[in-house]
PDB file of C-alpha atoms in Angstrom:
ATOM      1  CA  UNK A   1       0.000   0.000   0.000  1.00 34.00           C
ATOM      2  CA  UNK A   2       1.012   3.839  -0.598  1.00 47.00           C
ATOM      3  CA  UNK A   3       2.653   5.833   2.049  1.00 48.00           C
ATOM      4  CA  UNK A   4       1.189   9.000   1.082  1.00 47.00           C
ATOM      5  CA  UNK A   5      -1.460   8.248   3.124  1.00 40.00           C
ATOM      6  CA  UNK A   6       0.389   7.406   6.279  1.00 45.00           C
ATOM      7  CA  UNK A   7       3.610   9.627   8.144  1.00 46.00           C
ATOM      8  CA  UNK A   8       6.978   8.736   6.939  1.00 42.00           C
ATOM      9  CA  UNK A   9       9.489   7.905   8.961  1.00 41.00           C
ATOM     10  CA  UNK A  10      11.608  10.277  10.978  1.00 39.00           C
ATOM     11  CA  UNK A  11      14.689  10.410   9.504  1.00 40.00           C
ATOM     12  CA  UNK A  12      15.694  10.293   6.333  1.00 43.00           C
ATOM     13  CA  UNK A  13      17.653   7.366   4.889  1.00 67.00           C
ATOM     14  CA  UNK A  14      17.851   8.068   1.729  1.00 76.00           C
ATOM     15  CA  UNK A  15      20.885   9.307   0.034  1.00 68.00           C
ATOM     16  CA  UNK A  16      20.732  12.923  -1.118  1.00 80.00           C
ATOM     17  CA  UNK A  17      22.771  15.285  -2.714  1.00 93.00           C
ATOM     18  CA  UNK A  18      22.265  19.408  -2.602  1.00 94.00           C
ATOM     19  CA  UNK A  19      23.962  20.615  -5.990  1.00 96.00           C
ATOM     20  CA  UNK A  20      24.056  24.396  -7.236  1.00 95.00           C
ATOM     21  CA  UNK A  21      23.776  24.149 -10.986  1.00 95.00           C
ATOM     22  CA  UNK A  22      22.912  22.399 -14.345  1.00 94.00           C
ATOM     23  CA  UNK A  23      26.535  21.324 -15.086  1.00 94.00           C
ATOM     24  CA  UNK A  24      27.039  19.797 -11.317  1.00 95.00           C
ATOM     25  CA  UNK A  25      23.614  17.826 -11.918  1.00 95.00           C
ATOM     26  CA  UNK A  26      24.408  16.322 -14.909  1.00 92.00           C
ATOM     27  CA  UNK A  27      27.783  15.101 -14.107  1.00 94.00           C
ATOM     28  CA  UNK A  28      26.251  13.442 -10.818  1.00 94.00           C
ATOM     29  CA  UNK A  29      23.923  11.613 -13.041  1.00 93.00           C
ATOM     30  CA  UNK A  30      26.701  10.377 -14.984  1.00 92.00           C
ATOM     31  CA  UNK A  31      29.087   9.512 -12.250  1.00 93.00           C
ATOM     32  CA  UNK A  32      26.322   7.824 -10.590  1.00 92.00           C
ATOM     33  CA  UNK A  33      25.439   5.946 -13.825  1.00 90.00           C
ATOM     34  CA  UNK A  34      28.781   5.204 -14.334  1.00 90.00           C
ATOM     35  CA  UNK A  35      29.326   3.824 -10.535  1.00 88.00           C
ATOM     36  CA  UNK A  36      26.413   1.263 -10.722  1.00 88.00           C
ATOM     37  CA  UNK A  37      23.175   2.110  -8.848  1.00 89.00           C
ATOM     38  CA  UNK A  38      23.129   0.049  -5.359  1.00 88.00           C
ATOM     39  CA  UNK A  39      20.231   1.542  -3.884  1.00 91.00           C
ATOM     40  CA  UNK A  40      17.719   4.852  -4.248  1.00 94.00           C
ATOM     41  CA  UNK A  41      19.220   7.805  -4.856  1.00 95.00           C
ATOM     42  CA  UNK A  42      18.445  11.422  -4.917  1.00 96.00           C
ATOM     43  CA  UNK A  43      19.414  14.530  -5.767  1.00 97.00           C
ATOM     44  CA  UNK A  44      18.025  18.258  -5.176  1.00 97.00           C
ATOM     45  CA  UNK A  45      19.264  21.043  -7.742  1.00 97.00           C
ATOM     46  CA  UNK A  46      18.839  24.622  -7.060  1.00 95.00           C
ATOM     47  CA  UNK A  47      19.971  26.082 -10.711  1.00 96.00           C
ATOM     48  CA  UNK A  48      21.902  29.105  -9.408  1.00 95.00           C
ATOM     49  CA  UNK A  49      23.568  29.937 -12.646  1.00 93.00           C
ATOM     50  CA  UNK A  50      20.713  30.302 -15.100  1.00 96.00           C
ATOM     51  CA  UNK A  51      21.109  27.233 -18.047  1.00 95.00           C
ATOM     52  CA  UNK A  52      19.141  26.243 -20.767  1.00 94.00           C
ATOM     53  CA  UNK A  53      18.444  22.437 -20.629  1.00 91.00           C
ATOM     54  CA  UNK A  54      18.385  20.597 -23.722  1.00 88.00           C
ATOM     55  CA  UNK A  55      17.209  16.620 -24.092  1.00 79.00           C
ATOM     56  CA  UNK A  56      19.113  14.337 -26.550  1.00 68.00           C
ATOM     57  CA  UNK A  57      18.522  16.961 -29.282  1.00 65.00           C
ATOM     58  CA  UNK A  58      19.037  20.341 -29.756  1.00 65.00           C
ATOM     59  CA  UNK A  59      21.447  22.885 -28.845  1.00 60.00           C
ATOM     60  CA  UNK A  60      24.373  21.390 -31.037  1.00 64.00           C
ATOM     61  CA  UNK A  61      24.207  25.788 -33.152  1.00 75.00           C
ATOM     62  CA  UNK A  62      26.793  28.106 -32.144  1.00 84.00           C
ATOM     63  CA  UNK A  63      24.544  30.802 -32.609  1.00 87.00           C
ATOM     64  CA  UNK A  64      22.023  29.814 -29.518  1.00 87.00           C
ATOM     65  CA  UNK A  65      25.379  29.170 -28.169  1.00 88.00           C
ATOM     66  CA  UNK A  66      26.821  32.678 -28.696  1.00 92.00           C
ATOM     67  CA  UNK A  67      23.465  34.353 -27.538  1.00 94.00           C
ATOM     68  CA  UNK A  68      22.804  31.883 -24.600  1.00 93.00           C
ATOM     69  CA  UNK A  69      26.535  33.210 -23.249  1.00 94.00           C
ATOM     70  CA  UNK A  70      25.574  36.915 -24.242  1.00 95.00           C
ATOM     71  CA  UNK A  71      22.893  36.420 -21.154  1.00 95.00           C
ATOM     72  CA  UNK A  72      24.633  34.732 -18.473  1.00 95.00           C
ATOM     73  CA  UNK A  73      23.227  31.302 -19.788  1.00 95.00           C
ATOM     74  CA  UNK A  74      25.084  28.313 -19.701  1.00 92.00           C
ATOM     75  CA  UNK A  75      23.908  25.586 -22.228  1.00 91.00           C
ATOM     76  CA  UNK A  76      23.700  21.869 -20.806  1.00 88.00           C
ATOM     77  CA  UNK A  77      21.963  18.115 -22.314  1.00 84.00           C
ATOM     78  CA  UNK A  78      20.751  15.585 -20.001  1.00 81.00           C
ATOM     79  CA  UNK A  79      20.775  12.174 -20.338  1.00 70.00           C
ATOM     80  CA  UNK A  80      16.566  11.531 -20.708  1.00 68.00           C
ATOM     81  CA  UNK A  81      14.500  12.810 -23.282  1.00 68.00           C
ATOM     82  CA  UNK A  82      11.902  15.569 -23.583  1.00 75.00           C
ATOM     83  CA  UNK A  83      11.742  18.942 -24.301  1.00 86.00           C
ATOM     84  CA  UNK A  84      14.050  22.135 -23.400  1.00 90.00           C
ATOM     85  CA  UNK A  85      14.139  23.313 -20.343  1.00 93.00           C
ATOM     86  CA  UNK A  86      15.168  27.087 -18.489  1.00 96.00           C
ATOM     87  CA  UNK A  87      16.706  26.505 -15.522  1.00 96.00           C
ATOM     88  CA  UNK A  88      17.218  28.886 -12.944  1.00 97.00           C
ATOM     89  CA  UNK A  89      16.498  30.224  -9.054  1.00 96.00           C
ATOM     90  CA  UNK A  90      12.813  29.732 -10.702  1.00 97.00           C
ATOM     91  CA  UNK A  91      12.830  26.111 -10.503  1.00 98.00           C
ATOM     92  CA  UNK A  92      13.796  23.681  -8.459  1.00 98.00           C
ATOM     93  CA  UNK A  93      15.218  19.703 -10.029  1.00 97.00           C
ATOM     94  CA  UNK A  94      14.857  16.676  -8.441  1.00 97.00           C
ATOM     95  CA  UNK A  95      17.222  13.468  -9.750  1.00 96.00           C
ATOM     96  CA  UNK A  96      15.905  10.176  -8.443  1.00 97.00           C
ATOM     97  CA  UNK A  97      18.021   6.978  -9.230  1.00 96.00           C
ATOM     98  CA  UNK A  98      16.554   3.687  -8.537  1.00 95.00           C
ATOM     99  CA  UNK A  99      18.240   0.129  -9.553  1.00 94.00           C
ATOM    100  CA  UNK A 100      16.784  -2.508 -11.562  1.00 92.00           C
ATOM    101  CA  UNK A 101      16.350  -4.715  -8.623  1.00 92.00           C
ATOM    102  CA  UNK A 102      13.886  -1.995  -6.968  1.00 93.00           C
ATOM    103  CA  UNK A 103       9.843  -3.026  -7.605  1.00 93.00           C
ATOM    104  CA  UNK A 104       9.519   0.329  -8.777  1.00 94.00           C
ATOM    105  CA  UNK A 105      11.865   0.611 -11.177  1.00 94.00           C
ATOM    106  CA  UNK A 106       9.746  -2.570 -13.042  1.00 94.00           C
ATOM    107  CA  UNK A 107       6.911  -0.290 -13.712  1.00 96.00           C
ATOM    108  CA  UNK A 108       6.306   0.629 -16.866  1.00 96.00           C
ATOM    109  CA  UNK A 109       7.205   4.234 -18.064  1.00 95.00           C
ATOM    110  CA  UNK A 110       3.901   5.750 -17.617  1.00 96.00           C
ATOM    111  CA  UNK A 111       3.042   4.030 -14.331  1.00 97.00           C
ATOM    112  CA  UNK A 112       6.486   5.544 -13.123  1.00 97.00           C
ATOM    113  CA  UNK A 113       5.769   9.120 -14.082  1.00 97.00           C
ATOM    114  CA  UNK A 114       2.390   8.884 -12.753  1.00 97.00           C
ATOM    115  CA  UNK A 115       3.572   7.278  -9.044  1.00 97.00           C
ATOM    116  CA  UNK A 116       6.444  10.070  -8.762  1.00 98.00           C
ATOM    117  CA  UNK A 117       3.520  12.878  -9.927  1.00 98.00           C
ATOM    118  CA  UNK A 118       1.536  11.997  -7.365  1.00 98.00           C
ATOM    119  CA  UNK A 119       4.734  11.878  -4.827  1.00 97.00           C
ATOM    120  CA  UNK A 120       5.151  15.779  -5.801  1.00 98.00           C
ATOM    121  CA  UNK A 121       1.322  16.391  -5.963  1.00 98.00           C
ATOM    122  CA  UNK A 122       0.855  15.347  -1.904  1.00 97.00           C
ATOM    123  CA  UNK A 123       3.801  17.182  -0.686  1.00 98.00           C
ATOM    124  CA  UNK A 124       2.747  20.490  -2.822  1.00 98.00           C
ATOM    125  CA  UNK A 125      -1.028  19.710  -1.168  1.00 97.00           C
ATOM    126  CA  UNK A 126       0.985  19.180   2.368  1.00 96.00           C
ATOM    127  CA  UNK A 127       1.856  22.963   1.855  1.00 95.00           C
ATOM    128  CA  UNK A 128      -0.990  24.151   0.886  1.00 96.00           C
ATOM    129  CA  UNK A 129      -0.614  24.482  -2.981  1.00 97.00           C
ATOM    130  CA  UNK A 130      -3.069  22.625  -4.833  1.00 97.00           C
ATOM    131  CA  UNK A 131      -2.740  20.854  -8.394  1.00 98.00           C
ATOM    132  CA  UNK A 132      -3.803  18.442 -10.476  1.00 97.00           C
ATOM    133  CA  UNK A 133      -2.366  15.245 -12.281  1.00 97.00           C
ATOM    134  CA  UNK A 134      -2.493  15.330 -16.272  1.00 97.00           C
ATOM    135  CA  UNK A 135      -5.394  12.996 -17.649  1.00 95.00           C
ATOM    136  CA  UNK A 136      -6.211  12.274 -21.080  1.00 95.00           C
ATOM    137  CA  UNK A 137      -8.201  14.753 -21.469  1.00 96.00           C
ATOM    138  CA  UNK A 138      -5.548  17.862 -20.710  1.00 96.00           C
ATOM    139  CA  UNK A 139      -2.823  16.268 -22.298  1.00 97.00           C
ATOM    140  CA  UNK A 140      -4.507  16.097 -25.438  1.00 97.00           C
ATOM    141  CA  UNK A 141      -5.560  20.016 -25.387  1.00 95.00           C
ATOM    142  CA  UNK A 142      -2.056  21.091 -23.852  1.00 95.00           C
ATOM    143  CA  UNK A 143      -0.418  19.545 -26.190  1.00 95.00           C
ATOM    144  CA  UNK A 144      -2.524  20.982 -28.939  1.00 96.00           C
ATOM    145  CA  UNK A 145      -2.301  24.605 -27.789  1.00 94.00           C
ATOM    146  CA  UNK A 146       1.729  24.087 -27.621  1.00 93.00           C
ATOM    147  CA  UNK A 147       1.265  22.844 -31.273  1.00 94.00           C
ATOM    148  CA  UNK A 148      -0.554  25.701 -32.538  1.00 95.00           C
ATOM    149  CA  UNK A 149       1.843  28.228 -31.131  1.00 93.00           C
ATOM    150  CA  UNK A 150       4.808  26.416 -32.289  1.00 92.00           C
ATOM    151  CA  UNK A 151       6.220  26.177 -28.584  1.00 92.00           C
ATOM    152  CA  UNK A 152       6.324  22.350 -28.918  1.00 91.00           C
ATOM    153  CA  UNK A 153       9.893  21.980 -28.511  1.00 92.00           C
ATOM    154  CA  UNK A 154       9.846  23.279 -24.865  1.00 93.00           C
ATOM    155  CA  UNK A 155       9.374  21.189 -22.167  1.00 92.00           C
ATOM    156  CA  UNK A 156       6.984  23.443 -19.843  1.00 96.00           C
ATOM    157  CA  UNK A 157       4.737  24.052 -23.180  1.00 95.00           C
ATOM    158  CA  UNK A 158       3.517  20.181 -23.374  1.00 94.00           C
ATOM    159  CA  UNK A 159       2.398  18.372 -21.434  1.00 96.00           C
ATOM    160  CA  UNK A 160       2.802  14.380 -20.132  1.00 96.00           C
ATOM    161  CA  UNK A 161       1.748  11.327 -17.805  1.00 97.00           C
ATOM    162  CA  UNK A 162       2.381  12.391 -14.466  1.00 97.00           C
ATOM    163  CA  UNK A 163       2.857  15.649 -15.037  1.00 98.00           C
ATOM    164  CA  UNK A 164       0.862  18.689 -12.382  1.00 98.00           C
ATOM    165  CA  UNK A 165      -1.128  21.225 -13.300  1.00 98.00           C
ATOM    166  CA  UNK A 166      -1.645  24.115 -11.241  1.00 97.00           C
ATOM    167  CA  UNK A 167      -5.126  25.533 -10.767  1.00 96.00           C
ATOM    168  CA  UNK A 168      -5.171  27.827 -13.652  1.00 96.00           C
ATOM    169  CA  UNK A 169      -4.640  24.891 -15.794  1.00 96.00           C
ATOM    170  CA  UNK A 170      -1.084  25.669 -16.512  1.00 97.00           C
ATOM    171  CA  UNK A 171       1.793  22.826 -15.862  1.00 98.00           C
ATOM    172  CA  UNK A 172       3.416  23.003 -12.713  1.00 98.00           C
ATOM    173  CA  UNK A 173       5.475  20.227 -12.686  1.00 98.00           C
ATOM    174  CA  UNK A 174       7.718  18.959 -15.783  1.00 96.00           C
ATOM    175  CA  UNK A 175       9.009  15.166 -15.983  1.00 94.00           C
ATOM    176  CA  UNK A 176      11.411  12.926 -18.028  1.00 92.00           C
ATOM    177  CA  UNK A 177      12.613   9.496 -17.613  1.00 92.00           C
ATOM    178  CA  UNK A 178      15.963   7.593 -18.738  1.00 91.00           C
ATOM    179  CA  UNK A 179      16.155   3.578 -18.465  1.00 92.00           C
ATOM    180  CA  UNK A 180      19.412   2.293 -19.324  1.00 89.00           C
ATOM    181  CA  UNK A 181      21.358  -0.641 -18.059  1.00 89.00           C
ATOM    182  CA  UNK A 182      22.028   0.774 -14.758  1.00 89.00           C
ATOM    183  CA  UNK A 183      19.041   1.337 -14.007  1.00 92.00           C
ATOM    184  CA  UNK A 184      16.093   4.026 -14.186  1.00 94.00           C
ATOM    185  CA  UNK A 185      16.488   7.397 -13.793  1.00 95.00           C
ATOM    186  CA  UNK A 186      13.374  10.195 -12.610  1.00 95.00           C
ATOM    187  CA  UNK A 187      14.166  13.809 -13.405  1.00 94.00           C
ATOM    188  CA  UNK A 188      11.760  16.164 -12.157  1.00 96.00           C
ATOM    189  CA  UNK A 189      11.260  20.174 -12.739  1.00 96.00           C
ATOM    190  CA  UNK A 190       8.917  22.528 -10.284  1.00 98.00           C
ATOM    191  CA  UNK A 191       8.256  26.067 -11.188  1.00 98.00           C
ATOM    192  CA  UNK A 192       8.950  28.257  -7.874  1.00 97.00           C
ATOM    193  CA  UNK A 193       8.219  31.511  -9.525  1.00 96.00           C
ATOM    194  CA  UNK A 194       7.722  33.262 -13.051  1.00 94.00           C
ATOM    195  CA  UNK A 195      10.345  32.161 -15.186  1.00 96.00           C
ATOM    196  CA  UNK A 196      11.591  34.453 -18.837  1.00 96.00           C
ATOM    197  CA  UNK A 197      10.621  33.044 -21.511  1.00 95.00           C
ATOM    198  CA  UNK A 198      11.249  35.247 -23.747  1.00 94.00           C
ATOM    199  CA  UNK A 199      15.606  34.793 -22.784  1.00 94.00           C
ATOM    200  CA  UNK A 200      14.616  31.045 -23.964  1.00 94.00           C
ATOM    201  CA  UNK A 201      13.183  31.972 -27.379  1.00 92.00           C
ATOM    202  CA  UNK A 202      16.043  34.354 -27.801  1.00 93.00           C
ATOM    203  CA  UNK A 203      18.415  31.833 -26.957  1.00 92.00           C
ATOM    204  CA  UNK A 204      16.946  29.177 -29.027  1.00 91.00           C
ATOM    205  CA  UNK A 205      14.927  30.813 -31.697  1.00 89.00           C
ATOM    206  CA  UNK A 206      17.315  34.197 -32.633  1.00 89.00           C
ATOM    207  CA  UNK A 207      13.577  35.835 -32.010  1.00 83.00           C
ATOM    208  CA  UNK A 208      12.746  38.391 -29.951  1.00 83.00           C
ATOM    209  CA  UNK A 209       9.026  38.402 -28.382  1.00 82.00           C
ATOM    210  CA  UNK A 210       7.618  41.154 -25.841  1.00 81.00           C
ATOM    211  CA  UNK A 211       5.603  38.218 -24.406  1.00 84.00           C
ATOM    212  CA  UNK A 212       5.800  34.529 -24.794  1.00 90.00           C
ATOM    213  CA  UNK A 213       3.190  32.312 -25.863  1.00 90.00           C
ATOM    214  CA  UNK A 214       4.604  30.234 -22.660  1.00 94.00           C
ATOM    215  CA  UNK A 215       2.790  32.480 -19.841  1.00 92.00           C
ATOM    216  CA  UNK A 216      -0.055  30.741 -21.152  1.00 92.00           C
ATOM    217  CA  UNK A 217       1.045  27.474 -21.029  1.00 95.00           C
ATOM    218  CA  UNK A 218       3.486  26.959 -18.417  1.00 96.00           C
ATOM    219  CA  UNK A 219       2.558  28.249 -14.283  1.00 97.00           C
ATOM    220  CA  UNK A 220       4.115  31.519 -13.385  1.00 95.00           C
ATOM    221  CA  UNK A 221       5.370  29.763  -9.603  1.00 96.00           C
ATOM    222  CA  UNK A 222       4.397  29.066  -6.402  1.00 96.00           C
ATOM    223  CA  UNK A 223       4.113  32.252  -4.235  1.00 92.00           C
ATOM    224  CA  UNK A 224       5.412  31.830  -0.832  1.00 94.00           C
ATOM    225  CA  UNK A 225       6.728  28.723  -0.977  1.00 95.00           C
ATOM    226  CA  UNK A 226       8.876  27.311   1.699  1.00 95.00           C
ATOM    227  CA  UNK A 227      11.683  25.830  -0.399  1.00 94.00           C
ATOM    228  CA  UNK A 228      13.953  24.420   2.052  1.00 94.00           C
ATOM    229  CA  UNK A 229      10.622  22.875   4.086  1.00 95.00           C
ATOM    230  CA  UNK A 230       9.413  21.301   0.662  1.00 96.00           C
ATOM    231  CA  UNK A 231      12.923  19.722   0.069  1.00 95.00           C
ATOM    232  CA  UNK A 232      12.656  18.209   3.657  1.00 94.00           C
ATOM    233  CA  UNK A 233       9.415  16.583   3.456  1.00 95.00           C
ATOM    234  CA  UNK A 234       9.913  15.439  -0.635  1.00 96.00           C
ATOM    235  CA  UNK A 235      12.428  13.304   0.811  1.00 95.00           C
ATOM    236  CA  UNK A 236      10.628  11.733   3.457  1.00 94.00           C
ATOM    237  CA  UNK A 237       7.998  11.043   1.246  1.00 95.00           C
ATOM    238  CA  UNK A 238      10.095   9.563  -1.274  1.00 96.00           C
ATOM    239  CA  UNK A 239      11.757   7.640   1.360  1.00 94.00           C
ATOM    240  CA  UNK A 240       8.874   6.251   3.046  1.00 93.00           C
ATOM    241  CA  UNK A 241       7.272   5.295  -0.553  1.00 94.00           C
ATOM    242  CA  UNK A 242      10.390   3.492  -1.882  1.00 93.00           C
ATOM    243  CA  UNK A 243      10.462   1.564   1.587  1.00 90.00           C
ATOM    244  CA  UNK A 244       6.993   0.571   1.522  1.00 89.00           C
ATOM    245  CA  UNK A 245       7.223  -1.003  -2.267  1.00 84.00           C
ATOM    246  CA  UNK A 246      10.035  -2.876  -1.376  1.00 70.00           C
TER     247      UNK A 246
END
């Protein structure tokens, strides 16, 4: 049965790591990777230095490059798939490892984003922020909308199994997945606060806009948010749900 209903334990077993910045949290993933996974593990990414995310494709032309650097913007690819993504103090990541041997690591792909949605979706209710998991019905017409205004390519504009909206309608809470022989890798994005869309479309695009298509799509953050209190009880719900499905 689901801990989510029940109080998790009081202190934290499972392994974390605090790192500052796209680069640092991509080079965990890899030395992790690279270690072998023995057990959950997790990582909590406050993006410091502003970076523009890009999945397995993308971001290979000098020019986004050049402009991405003109801005303070670093440019940095991660290991799973999905859309790009602007990092910065308006988000926070989450990088959850799990081994091959763990029960929940044998879900399938969509059962996994939807059990680690709902994970983010009672600690956000814990504090008071409500949201609501992406059905059929809203990914369809989120995904649609992004279509239309050609915004597809960015992560926060679609929209995905296990995925939160906020209660505008607008997605909260990105997700992306990697499976490799290691193991299975959860990547999670939360929008703290509103993020500049336009810098991405600059970056990316060589357009200028006054105002993104994106404040439509993607929430514009969490006011008053207790970070640091969010982190804390993330992990012990995380923790108590891996331990219970072992």
């Amino acid at each position: 049965m689901s801990a989510l209903c029940g109080n998790p334990p009081a202190e934290p077993k499972l392994f974390g790591a605090r790192l500052q910045c796209a680069y640092a949290e991509q080079a965990w993933i890899k030395e992790q990777l690279a270690a072998g996974i023995g057990g959950p593990q997790l990582a909590l990414v406050e993006y410091l230095r502003p970076a523009l995310i890009y999945g397995r494709r993308g971001g290979d032309q000098e020019a986004a490059q050049r402009r991405a650097g003109a801005l303070g913007y670093g440019v940095a690819r991660r290991s799973s798939g999905g859309g790009a993504v602007l990092a910065g103090p308006w988000l926070l990541g989450v990088e959850l490892l799990l081994p091959h041997s763990h029960v929940l690591a044998q879900l399938s792909p969509v059962e996994s984003f939807r059990w680690f949605g709902r994970c983010w979706q009672h600690v956000l209710r814990e504090q008071g922020y409500a949201s609501r998991l992406a059905d059929a019905a809203s990914i369809a017409t989120h995904n649609a909308a992004a279509q239309a205004a050609a915004v597809d390519w960015i992560c926060f504009a679609g929209l995905g199994h296990g995925e939160l909206l906020d209660t505008e309608g607008r997605k909260l809470l990105g997700l992306a997945q990697y499976r490799g022989r290691a193991g299975v890798l959860l990547s999670a994005g939360l929008l703290l606060a509103a993020t500049p869309w336009e810098d991405l479309e600059w970056i990316h695009l060589g357009q200028r806009t006054r105002y993104s298509t994106m404040q439509q799509q993607a929430s514009a953050g969490l006011p008053g948010l207790q970070r640091d209190l969010l982190c804390q009880r993330l992990v012990l719900t995380l923790q108590a749900e891996l331990a219970s499905a072992s």
